[in-house]
CSV table of C-alpha atoms in Angstrom, one decimal:
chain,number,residue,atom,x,y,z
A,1,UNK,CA,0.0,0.0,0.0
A,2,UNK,CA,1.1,3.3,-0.7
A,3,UNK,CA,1.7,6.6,1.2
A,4,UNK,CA,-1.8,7.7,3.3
A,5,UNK,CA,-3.7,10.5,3.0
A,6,UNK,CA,-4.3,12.0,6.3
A,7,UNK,CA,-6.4,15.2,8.0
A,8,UNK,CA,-6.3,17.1,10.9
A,9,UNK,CA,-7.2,20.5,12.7
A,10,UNK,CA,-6.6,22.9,15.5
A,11,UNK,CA,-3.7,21.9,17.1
A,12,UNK,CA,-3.4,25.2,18.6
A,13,UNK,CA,0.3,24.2,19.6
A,14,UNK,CA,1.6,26.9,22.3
A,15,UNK,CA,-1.9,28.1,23.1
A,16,UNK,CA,-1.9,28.3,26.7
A,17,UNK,CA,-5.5,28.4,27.4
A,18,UNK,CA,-6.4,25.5,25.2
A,19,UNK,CA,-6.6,22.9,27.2
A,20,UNK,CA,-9.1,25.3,29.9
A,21,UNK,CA,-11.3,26.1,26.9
A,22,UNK,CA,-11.8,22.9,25.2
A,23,UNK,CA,-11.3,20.3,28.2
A,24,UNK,CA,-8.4,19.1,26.8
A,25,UNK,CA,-6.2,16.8,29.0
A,26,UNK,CA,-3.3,18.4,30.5
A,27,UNK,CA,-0.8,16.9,28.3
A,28,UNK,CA,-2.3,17.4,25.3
A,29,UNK,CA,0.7,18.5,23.4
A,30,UNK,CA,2.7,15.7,24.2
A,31,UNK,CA,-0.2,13.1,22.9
A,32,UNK,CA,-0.9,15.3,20.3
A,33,UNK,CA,2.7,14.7,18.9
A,34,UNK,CA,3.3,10.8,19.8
A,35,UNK,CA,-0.1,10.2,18.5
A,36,UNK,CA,1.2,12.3,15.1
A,37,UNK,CA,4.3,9.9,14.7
A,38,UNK,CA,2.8,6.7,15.6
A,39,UNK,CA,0.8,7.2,13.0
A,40,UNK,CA,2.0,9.1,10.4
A,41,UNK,CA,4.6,7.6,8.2
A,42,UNK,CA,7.4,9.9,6.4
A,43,UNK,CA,6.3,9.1,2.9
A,44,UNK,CA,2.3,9.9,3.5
A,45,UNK,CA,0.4,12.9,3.2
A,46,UNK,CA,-1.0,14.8,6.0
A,47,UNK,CA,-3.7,18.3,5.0
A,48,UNK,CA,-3.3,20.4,8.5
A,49,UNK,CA,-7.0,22.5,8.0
A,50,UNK,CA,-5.7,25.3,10.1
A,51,UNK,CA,-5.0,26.5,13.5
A,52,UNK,CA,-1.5,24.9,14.1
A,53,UNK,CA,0.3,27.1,16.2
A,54,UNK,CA,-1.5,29.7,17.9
A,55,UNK,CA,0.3,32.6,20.5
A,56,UNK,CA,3.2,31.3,21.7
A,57,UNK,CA,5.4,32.7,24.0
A,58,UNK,CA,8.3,34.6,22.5
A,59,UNK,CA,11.0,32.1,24.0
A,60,UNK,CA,8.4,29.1,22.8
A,61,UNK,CA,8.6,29.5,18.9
A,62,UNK,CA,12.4,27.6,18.6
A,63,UNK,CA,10.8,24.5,20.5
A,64,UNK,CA,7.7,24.5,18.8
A,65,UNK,CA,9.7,24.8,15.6
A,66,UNK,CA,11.5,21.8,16.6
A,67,UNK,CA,8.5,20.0,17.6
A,68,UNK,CA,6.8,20.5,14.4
A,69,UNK,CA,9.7,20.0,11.8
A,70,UNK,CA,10.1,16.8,13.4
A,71,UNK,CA,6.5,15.5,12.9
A,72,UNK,CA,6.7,12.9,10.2
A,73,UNK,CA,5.0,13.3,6.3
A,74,UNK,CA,4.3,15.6,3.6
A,75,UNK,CA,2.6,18.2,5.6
A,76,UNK,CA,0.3,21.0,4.1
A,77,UNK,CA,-1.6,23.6,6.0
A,78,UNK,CA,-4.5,25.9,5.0
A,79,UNK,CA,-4.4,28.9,7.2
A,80,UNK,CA,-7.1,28.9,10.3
A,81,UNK,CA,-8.2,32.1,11.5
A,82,UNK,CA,-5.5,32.0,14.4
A,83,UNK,CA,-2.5,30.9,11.8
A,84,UNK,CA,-1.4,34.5,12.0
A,85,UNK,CA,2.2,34.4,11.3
A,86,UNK,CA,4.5,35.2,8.5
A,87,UNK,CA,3.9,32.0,6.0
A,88,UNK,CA,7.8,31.3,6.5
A,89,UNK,CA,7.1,30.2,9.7
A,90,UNK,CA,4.8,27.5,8.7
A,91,UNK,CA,7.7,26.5,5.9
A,92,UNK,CA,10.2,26.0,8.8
A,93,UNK,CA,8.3,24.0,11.1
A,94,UNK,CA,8.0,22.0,7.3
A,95,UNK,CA,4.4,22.4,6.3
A,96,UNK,CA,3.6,23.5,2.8
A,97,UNK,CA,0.9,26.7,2.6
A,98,UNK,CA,-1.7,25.1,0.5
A,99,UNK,CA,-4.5,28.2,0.9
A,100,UNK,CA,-5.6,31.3,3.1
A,101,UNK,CA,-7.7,31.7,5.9
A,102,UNK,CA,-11.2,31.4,4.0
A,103,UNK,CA,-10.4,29.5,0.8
A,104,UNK,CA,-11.1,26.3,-0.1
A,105,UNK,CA,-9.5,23.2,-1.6
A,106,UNK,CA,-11.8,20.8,-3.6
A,107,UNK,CA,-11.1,16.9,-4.4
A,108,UNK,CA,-13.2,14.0,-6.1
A,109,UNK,CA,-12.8,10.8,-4.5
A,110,UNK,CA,-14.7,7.8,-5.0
A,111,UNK,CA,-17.3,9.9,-7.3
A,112,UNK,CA,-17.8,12.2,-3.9
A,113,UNK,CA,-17.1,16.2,-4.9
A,114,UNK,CA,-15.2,16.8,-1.3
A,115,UNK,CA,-14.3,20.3,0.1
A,116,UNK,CA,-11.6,21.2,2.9
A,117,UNK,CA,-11.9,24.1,4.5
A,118,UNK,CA,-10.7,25.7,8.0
A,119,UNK,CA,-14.7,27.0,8.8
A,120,UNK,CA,-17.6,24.4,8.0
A,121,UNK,CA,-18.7,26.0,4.2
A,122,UNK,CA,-21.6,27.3,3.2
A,123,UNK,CA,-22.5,25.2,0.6
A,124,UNK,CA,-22.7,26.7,-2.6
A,125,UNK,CA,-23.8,23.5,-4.6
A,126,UNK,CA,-19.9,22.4,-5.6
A,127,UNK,CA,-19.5,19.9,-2.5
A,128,UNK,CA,-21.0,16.5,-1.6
A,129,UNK,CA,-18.6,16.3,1.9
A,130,UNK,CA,-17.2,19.5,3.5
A,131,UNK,CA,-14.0,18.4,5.9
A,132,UNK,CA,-13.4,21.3,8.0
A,133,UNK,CA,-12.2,22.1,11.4
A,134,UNK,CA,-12.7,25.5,13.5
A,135,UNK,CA,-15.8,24.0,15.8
A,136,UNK,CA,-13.5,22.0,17.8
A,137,UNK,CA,-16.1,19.4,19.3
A,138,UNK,CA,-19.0,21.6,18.2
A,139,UNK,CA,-22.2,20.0,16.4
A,140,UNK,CA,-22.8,21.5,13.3
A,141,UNK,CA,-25.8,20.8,11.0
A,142,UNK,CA,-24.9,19.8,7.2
A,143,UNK,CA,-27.0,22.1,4.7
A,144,UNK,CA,-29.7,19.7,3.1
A,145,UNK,CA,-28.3,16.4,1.5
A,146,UNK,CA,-24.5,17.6,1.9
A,147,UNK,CA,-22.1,16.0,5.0
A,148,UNK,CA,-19.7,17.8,7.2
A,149,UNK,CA,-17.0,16.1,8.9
A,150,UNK,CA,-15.5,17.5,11.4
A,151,UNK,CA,-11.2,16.9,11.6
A,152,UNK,CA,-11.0,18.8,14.8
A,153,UNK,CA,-8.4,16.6,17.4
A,154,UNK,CA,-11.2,17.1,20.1
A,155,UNK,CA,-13.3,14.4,18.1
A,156,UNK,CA,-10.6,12.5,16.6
A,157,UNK,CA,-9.0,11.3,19.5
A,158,UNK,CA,-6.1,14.4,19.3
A,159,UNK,CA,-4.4,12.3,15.9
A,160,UNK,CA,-4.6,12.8,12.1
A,161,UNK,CA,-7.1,10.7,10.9
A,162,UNK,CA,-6.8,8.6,7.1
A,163,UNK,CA,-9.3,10.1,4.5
A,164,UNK,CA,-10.6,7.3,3.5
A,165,UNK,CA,-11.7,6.1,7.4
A,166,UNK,CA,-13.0,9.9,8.0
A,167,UNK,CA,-15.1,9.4,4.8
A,168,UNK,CA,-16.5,6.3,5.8
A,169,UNK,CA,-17.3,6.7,9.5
């Protein structure tokens, strides 16, 4: 089998109230991470939907650099609404800037039109599944006959998750 495709959301790596906000356990970050390389392999693909690395602490940014360049795979982010920084910071922790806060990336898989987005979209008619993140563990409801699947790590158990299983869950 060859490399995977996998998603995930708001990280919020070096956010210090987090953890308060969305009941995250304490060590968050450090599962977050060993969840990220036990299953993430160099050669697969990993689509971060935004919110990665949100207010760190001055003296923080060359150990969340580290942390981050050393997560395994082909890593692309779309900007959340927190990824505030200069794009060459997202290029030296090693993830690719695939879009801006607000756009959209669109794939057909399976005969399924799928967005990814940071927000849940507004449908607009182009989009059978919308991936998104942003809600954390937020319910949203899915315009009529369209799906939204949430990639937030509050509801995937703080780890990328394979397309494919996302899709079919």
């Amino acid at each position: 089998m060859g490399p995977g495709m996998w998603v995930t959301a708001d990280h919020h790596w070096g956010h210090r109230n987090i953890a308060r906000l969305q009941d995250r356990p304490l060590d968050h970050e450090d599962l977050m991470a060993r969840l990220w390389h036990e299953r993430v392999g160099t050669d697969d693909h990993v689509l971060h939907l935004g919110d990665l690395l949100v207010f760190p602490a001055v003296e923080d940014v060359t150990r969340y650099q580290a942390l981050l360049s050393s997560l395994p795979g082909e890593k692309r982010i779309m900007l959340g609404n927190h990824d505030r920084r200069l794009r060459t910071l997202y290029r030296v922790c090693g993830f690719e800037v695939v879009a801006g806060y607000r756009e959209r990336l669109h794939l057909v898989m399976d005969g399924r039109r799928i967005c990814f987005s940071h927000r849940p979209d507004n449908d607009d008619g182009t989009w059978d599944v919308n991936v998104h993140g942003h809600v954390h563990s937020s319910a949203i409801l899915p315009p009529p006959g369209r799906r939204l699947i949430n990639a937030c790590v509050e509801v995937t158990g703080y780890a990328p998750v394979r397309l494919r299983d996302l899709l079919s869950a």
